[in-house]
PDB file of C-alpha atoms in Angstrom:
ATOM      1  CA  MET A   1      94.793 108.635  49.422  1.00 57.00           C
ATOM      2  CA  ALA A   2      91.634 107.156  50.597  1.00 72.00           C
ATOM      3  CA  ASP A   3      89.351 105.428  48.209  1.00 94.00           C
ATOM      4  CA  ILE A   4      86.005 107.420  48.202  1.00 96.00           C
ATOM      5  CA  THR A   5      82.718 106.235  47.626  1.00 96.00           C
ATOM      6  CA  TRP A   6      81.215 109.590  46.521  1.00 97.00           C
ATOM      7  CA  GLU A   7      76.823 109.992  46.321  1.00 95.00           C
ATOM      8  CA  ASP A   8      75.137 111.120  43.142  1.00 95.00           C
ATOM      9  CA  ALA A   9      75.009 114.575  43.544  1.00 93.00           C
ATOM     10  CA  PHE A  10      73.331 117.306  45.280  1.00 90.00           C
ATOM     11  CA  CYS A  11      72.310 120.497  42.993  1.00 90.00           C
ATOM     12  CA  GLY A  12      69.583 123.506  43.397  1.00 80.00           C
ATOM     13  CA  GLU A  13      68.231 125.275  41.304  1.00 77.00           C
ATOM     14  CA  GLY A  14      71.276 127.329  39.587  1.00 71.00           C
ATOM     15  CA  ALA A  15      73.320 126.612  42.167  1.00 75.00           C
ATOM     16  CA  SER A  16      76.605 124.514  42.397  1.00 81.00           C
ATOM     17  CA  CYS A  17      76.114 120.599  43.051  1.00 93.00           C
ATOM     18  CA  PHE A  18      77.638 119.119  45.638  1.00 93.00           C
ATOM     19  CA  ARG A  19      78.534 115.504  46.378  1.00 95.00           C
ATOM     20  CA  LEU A  20      79.215 113.472  49.658  1.00 93.00           C
ATOM     21  CA  GLY A  21      81.052 110.510  50.005  1.00 94.00           C
ATOM     22  CA  THR A  22      82.492 107.982  52.572  1.00 94.00           C
ATOM     23  CA  ASP A  23      85.306 106.094  53.098  1.00 95.00           C
ATOM     24  CA  ALA A  24      86.190 102.291  54.549  1.00 94.00           C
ATOM     25  CA  ASP A  25      88.388 104.079  57.199  1.00 94.00           C
ATOM     26  CA  GLY A  26      84.839 105.977  58.998  1.00 90.00           C
ATOM     27  CA  ASN A  27      85.912 109.800  57.269  1.00 94.00           C
ATOM     28  CA  GLY A  28      83.130 111.262  55.407  1.00 93.00           C
ATOM     29  CA  TYR A  29      84.045 113.809  52.655  1.00 95.00           C
ATOM     30  CA  VAL A  30      82.193 116.977  51.023  1.00 94.00           C
ATOM     31  CA  ALA A  31      82.856 118.731  47.340  1.00 96.00           C
ATOM     32  CA  ILE A  32      81.569 120.516  45.029  1.00 94.00           C
ATOM     33  CA  ALA A  33      80.531 118.182  41.894  1.00 94.00           C
ATOM     34  CA  GLY A  34      82.988 117.933  39.580  1.00 93.00           C
ATOM     35  CA  ALA A  35      86.331 118.855  42.206  1.00 95.00           C
ATOM     36  CA  GLU A  36      86.174 115.868  44.124  1.00 95.00           C
ATOM     37  CA  ALA A  37      90.074 116.105  44.141  1.00 94.00           C
ATOM     38  CA  ASN A  38      89.485 119.322  46.607  1.00 95.00           C
ATOM     39  CA  HIS A  39      87.103 117.920  49.345  1.00 95.00           C
ATOM     40  CA  LEU A  40      86.526 118.855  53.249  1.00 94.00           C
ATOM     41  CA  ALA A  41      87.207 115.169  55.483  1.00 95.00           C
ATOM     42  CA  ASP A  42      86.100 114.798  58.738  1.00 95.00           C
ATOM     43  CA  SER A  43      84.733 111.511  60.554  1.00 94.00           C
ATOM     44  CA  ALA A  44      81.458 110.432  58.945  1.00 89.00           C
ATOM     45  CA  GLU A  45      79.224 111.050  62.523  1.00 92.00           C
ATOM     46  CA  ALA A  46      80.627 114.570  62.117  1.00 93.00           C
ATOM     47  CA  LEU A  47      79.086 114.365  58.524  1.00 88.00           C
ATOM     48  CA  ARG A  48      75.965 112.973  59.938  1.00 90.00           C
ATOM     49  CA  GLN A  49      76.100 115.491  62.904  1.00 94.00           C
ATOM     50  CA  MET A  50      76.476 118.376  60.091  1.00 91.00           C
ATOM     51  CA  ILE A  51      73.707 116.894  58.466  1.00 90.00           C
ATOM     52  CA  ARG A  52      71.169 116.672  61.388  1.00 95.00           C
ATOM     53  CA  ASP A  53      72.204 120.744  62.207  1.00 96.00           C
ATOM     54  CA  ILE A  54      71.282 121.778  58.596  1.00 93.00           C
ATOM     55  CA  LYS A  55      67.683 119.728  58.855  1.00 94.00           C
ATOM     56  CA  ALA A  56      67.175 121.038  62.465  1.00 97.00           C
ATOM     57  CA  GLY A  57      67.088 124.805  61.343  1.00 95.00           C
ATOM     58  CA  LYS A  58      71.308 125.780  62.293  1.00 96.00           C
ATOM     59  CA  ALA A  59      72.093 127.088  59.270  1.00 93.00           C
ATOM     60  CA  ASP A  60      68.826 128.954  57.478  1.00 94.00           C
ATOM     61  CA  HIS A  61      70.867 132.099  58.371  1.00 92.00           C
ATOM     62  CA  LEU A  62      72.881 131.474  55.326  1.00 85.00           C
ATOM     63  CA  LEU A  63      69.846 130.806  53.510  1.00 82.00           C
TER      64      LEU A  63
END
């Protein structure tokens, strides 16, 4: 199991809190706060691209 460094949680008003993490091998992780053992994993670059896409509005249809 990778040694994941988790960032502080991102919480929306009345919504679940999500945490982002990375490891020394260049992997990125996304988890619901409190359930970090059940995370999604991909490369750190894939995580960066997902964040760029969200900021660019590519997920606005989910709001």
